[in-house]
PDB file of C-alpha atoms in Angstrom:
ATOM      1  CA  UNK A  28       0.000   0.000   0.000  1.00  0.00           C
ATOM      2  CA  UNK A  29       1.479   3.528  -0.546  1.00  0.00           C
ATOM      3  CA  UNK A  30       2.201   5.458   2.588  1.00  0.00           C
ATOM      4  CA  UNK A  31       3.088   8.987   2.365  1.00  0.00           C
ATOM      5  CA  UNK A  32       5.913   9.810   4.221  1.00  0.00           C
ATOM      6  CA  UNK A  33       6.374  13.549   5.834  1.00  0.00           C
ATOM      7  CA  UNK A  34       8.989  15.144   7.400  1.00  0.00           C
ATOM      8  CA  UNK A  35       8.427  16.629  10.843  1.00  0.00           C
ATOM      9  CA  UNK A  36      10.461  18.756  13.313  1.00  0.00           C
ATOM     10  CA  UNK A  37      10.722  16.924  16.223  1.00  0.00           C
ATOM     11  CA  UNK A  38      11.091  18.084  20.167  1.00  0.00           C
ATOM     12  CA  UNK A  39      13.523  14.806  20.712  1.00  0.00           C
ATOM     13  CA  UNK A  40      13.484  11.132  19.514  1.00  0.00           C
ATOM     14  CA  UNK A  41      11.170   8.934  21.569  1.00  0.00           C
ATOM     15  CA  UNK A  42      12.172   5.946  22.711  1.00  0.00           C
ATOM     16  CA  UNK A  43      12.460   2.410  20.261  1.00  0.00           C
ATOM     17  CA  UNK A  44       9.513   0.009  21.177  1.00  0.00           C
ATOM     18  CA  UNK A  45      10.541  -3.304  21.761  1.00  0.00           C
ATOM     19  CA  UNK A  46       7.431  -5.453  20.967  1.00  0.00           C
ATOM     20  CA  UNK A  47       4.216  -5.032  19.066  1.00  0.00           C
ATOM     21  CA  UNK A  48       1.182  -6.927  19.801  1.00  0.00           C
ATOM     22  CA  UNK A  49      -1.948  -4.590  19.333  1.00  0.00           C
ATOM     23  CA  UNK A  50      -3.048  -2.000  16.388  1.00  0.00           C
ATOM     24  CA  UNK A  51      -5.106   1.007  18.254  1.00  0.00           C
ATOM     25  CA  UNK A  52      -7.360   2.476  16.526  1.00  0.00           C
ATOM     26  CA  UNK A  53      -8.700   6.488  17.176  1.00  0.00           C
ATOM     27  CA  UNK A  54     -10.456   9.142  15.929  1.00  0.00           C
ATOM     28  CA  UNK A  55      -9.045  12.484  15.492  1.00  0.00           C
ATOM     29  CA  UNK A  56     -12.405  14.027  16.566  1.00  0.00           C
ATOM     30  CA  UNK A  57     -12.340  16.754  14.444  1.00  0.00           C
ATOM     31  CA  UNK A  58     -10.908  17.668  10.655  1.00  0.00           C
ATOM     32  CA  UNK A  59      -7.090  18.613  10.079  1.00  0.00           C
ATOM     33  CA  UNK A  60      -3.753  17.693   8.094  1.00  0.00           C
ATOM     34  CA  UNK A  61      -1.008  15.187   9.593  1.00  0.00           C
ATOM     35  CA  UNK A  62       0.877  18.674  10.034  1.00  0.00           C
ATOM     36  CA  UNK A  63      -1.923  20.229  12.175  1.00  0.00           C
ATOM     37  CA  UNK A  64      -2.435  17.036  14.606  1.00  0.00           C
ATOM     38  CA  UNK A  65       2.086  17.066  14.715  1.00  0.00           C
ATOM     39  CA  UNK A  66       1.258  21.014  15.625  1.00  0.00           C
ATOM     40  CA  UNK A  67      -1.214  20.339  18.194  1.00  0.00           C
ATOM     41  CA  UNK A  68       0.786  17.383  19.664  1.00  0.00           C
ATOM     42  CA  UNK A  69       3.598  19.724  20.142  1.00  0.00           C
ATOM     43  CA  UNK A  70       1.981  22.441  22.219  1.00  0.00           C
ATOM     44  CA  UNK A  71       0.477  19.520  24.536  1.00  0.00           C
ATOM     45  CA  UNK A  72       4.451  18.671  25.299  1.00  0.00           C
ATOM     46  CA  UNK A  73       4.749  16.204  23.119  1.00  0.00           C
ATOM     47  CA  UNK A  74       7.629  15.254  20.509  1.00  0.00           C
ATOM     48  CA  UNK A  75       5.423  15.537  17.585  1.00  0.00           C
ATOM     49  CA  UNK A  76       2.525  13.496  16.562  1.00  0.00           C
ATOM     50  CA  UNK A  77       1.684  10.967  18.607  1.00  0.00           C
ATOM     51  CA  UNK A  78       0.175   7.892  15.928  1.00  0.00           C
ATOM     52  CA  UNK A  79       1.996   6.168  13.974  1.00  0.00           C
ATOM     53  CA  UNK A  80      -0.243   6.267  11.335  1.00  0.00           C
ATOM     54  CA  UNK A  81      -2.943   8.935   9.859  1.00  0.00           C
ATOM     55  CA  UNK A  82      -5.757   8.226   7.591  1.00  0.00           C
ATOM     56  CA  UNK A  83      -7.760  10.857   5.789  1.00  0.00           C
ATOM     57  CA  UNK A  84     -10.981  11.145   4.435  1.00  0.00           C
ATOM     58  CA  UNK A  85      -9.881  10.934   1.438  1.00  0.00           C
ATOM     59  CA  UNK A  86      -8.453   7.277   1.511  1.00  0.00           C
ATOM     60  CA  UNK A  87      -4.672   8.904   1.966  1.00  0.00           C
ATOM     61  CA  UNK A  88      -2.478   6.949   4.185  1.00  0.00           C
ATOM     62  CA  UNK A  89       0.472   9.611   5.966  1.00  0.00           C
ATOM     63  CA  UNK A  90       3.379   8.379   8.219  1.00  0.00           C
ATOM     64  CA  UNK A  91       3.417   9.958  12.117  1.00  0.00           C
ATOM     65  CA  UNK A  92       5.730   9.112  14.327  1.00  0.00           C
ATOM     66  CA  UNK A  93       7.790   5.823  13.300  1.00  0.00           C
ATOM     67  CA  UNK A  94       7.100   2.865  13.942  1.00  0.00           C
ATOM     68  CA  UNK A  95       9.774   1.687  15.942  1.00  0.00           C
ATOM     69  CA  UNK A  96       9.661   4.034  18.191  1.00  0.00           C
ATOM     70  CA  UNK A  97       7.315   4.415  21.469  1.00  0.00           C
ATOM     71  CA  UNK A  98       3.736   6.629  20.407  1.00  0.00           C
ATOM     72  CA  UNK A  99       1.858   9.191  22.462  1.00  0.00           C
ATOM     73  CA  UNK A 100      -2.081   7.865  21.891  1.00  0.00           C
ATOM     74  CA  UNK A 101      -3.189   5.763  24.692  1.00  0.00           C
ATOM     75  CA  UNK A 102      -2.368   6.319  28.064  1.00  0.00           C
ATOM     76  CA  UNK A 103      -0.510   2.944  29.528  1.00  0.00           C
ATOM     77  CA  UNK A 104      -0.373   1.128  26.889  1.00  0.00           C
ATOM     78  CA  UNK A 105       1.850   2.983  24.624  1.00  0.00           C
ATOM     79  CA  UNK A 106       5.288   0.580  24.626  1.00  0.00           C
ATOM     80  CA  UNK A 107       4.177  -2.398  22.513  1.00  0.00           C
ATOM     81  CA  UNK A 108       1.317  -0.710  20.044  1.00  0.00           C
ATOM     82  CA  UNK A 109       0.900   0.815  17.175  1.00  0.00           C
ATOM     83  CA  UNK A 110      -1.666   4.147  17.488  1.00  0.00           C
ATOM     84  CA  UNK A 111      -3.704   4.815  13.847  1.00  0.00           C
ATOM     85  CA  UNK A 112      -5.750   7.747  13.656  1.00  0.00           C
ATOM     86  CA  UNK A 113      -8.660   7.886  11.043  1.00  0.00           C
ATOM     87  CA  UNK A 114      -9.390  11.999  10.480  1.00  0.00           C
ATOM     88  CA  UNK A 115     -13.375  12.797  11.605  1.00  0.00           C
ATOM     89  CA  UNK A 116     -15.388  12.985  14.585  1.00  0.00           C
ATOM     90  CA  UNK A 117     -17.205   9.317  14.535  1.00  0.00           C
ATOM     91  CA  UNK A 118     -19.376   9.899  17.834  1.00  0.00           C
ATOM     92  CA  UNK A 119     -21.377  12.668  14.569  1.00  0.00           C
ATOM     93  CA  UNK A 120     -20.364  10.818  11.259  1.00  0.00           C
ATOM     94  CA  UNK A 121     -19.780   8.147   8.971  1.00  0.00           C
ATOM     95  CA  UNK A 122     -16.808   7.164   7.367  1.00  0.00           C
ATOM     96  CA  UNK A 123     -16.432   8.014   3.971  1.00  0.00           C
ATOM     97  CA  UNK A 124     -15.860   4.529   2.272  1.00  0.00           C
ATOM     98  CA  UNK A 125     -12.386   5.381   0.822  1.00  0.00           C
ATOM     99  CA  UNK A 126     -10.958   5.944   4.055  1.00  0.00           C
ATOM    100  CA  UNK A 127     -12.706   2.889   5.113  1.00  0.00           C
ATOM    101  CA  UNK A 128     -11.154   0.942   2.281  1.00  0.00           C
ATOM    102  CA  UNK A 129      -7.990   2.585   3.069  1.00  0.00           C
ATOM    103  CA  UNK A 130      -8.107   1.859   7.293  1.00  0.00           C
ATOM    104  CA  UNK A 131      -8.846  -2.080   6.220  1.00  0.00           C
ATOM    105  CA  UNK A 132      -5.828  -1.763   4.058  1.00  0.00           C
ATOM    106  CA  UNK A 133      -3.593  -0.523   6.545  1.00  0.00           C
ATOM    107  CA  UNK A 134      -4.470  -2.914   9.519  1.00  0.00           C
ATOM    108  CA  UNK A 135      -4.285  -6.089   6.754  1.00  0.00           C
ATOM    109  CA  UNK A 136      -0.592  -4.558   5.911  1.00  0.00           C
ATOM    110  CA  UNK A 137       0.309  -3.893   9.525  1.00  0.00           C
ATOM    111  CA  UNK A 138      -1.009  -7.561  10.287  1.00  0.00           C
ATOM    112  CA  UNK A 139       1.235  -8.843   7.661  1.00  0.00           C
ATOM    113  CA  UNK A 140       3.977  -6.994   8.768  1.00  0.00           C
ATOM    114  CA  UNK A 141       4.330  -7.946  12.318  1.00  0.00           C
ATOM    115  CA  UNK A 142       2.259 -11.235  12.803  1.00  0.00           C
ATOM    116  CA  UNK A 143      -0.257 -12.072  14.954  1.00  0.00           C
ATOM    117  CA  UNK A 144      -1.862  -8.946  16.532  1.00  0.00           C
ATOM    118  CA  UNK A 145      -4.878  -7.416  18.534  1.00  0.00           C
ATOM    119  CA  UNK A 146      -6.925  -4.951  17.069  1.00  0.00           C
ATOM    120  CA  UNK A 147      -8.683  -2.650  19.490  1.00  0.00           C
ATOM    121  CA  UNK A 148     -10.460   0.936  19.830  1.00  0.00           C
ATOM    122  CA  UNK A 149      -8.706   4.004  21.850  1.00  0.00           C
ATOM    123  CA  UNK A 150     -11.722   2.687  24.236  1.00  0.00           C
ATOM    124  CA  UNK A 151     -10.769  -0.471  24.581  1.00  0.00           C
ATOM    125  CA  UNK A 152      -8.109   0.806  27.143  1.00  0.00           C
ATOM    126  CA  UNK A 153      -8.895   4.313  28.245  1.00  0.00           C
ATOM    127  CA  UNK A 154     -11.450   5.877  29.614  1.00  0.00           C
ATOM    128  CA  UNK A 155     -13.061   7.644  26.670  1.00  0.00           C
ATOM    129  CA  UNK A 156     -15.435   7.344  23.666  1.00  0.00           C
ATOM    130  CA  UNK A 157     -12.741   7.330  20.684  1.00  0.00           C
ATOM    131  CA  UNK A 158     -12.927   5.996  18.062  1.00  0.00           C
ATOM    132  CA  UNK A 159     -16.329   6.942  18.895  1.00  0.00           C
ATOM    133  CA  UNK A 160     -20.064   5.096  18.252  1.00  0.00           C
ATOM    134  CA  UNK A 161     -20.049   5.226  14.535  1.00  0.00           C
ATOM    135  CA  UNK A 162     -16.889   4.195  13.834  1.00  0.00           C
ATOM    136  CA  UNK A 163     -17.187   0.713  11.949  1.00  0.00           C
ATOM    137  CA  UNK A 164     -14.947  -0.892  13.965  1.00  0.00           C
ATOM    138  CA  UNK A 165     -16.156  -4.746  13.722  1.00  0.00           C
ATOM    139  CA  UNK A 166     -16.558  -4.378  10.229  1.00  0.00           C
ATOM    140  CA  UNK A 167     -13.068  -3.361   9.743  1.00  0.00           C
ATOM    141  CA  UNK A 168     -11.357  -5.650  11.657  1.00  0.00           C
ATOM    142  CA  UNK A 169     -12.951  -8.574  10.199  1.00  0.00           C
ATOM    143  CA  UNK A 170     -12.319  -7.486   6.514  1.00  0.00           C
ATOM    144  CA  UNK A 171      -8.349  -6.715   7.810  1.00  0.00           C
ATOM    145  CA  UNK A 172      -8.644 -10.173   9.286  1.00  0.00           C
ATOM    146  CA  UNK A 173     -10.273 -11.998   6.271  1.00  0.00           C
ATOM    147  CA  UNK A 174      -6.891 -12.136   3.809  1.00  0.00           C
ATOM    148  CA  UNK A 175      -6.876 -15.111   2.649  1.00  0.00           C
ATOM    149  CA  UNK A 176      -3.212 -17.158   1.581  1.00  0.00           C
ATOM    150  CA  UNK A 177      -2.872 -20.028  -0.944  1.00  0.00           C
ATOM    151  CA  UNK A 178       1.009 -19.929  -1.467  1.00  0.00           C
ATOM    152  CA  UNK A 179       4.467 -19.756  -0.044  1.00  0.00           C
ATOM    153  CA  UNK A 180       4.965 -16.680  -1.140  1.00  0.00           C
ATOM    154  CA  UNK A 181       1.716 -15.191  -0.069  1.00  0.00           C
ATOM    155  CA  UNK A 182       2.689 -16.153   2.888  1.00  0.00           C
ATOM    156  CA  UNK A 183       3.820 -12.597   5.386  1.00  0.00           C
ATOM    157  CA  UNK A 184       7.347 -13.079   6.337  1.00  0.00           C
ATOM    158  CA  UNK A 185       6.487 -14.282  10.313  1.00  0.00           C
ATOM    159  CA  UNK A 186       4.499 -17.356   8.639  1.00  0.00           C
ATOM    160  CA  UNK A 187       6.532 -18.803   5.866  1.00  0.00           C
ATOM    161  CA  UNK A 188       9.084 -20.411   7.749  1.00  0.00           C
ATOM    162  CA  UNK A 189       6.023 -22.333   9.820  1.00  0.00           C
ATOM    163  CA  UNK A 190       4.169 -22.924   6.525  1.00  0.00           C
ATOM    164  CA  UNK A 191       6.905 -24.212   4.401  1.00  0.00           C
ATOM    165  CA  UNK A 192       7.696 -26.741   7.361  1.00  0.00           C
ATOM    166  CA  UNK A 193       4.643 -28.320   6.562  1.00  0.00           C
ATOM    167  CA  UNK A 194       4.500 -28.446   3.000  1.00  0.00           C
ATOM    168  CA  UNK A 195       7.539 -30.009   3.362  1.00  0.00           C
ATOM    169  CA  UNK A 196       6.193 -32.416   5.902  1.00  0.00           C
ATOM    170  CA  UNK A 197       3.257 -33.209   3.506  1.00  0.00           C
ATOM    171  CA  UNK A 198       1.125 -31.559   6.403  1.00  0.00           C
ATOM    172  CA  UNK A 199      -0.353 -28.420   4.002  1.00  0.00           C
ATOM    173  CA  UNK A 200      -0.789 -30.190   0.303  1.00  0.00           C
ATOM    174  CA  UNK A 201      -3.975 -28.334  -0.925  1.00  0.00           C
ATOM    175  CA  UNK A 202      -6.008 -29.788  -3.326  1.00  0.00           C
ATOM    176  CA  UNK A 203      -3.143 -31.431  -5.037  1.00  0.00           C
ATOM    177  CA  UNK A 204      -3.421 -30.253  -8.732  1.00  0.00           C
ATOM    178  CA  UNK A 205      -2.061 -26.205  -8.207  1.00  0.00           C
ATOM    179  CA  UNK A 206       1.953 -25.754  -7.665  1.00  0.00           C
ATOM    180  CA  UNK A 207       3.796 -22.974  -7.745  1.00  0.00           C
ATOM    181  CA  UNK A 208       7.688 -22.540  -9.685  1.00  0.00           C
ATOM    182  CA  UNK A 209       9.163 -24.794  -7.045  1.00  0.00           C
ATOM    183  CA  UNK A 210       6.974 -27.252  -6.412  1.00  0.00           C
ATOM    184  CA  UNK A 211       4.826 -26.266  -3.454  1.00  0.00           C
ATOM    185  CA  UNK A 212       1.069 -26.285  -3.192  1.00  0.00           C
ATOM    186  CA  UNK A 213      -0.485 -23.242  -4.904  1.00  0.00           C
ATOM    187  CA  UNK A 214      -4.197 -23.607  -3.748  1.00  0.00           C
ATOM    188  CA  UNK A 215      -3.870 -23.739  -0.058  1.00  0.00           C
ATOM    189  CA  UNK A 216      -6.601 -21.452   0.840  1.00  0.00           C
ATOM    190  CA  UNK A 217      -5.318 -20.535   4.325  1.00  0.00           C
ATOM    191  CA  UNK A 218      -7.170 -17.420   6.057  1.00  0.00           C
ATOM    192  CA  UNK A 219      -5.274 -15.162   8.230  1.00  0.00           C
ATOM    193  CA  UNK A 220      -6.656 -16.656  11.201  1.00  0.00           C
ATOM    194  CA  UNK A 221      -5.444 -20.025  10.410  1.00  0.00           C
ATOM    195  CA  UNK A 222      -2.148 -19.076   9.897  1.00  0.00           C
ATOM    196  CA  UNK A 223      -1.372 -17.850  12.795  1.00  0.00           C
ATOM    197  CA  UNK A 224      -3.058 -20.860  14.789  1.00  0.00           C
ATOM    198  CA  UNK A 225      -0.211 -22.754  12.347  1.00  0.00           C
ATOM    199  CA  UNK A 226       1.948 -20.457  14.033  1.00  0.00           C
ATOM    200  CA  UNK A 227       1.285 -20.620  17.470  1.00  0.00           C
ATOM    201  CA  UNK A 228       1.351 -24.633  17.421  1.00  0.00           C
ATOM    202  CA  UNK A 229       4.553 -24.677  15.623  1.00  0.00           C
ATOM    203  CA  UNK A 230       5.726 -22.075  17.991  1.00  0.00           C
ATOM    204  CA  UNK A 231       4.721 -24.792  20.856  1.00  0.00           C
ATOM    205  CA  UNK A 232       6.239 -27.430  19.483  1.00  0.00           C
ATOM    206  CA  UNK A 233       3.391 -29.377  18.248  1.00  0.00           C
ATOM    207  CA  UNK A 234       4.993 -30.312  14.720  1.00  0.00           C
ATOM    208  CA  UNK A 235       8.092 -30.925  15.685  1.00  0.00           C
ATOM    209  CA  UNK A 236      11.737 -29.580  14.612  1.00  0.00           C
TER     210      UNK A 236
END
């Protein structure tokens, strides 16, 4: 997906995070650029913009603070997540459906990227109403959630190593009739979900070295 990358005067560098296990998801509560919510985090004492990640109305996906390094966007729980902020005031509207299309984008990407994660509201922790009652959160995350895999290289990079231990174990052989250039089942029809089940029972030591 294309991310649009800024470049932002920071106070100082946060600190790295080291782990990642839930996406948040907010609302900005109101209309503005990436360079108005950096602005505004600023004056509150911030480094900059707190989320990692901004998405418009429009469907356009910007670049906040980096990833590896710590966000300012939920109280707590800031040292192993990654904060997204959709632009809008959901407690009053709807999302436009190309910044829908784009949020489901960006949450099956960041799933891809680092594995196996939880996908909650700004609620979900803190006490207050962001994302905010309109927000089509359930929808969202089960679209982001319903990629679906059928080969090798399909697979995201935290998976392949699990997946092409079974293939080669004659564990994952898909219909039988679909291979890809080097031989390995090309119809395996795996959903996200799935996958990382593989994962976690490979990761327990249920298949075996």
């Amino acid at each position: 997906m294309r991310i649009i990358e800024k470049t932002f005067d920071w106070k100082w560098i946060p600190e790295r995070r080291r782990s990642t296990d839930t996406v948040v998801l907010h609302h900005s509560a109101g209309a503005g650029t990436v360079e108005e919510v950096h602005r505004i985090h600023r004056g509150q004492g911030w480094p900059g913009i707190g989320y990692h990640f901004y998405v418009r109305k429009s469907g356009e996906v910007y670049r906040g603070r980096p990833e590896e390094q710590i966000g300012t966007h939920t109280a707590h729980y800031n040292a192993s997540t990654i904060g997204v902020c959709f632009e809008g005031n959901f407690e009053r509207e709807q999302m436009p459906e190309a910044q829908y299309n784009a949020g489901v984008e960006l949450v099956r990407y960041l799933l891809g990227k680092y594995g196996p994660l939880e996908i909650k509201r700004h609620r979900d922790f803190n006490a207050t109403a962001c994302p905010g009652r309109n927000f089509p959160f359930e929808d969202m995350k089960e679209e982001a959630s319903m990629q679906r895999y059928n080969t090798l290289k399909e697979m995201p990079d935290w998976a392949r190593p699990t997946v092409k231990k079974l293939m080669d174990k004659r564990v994952l052989v898909g219909s039988g009739k679909e291979k890809d250039p080097q031989g390995y089942p090309a119809d395996l029809d795996l959903s996200l979900d799935m996958v990382k089940l593989l994962c976690i029972n490979d990761r327990a030591g249920l298949y075996g070295g």
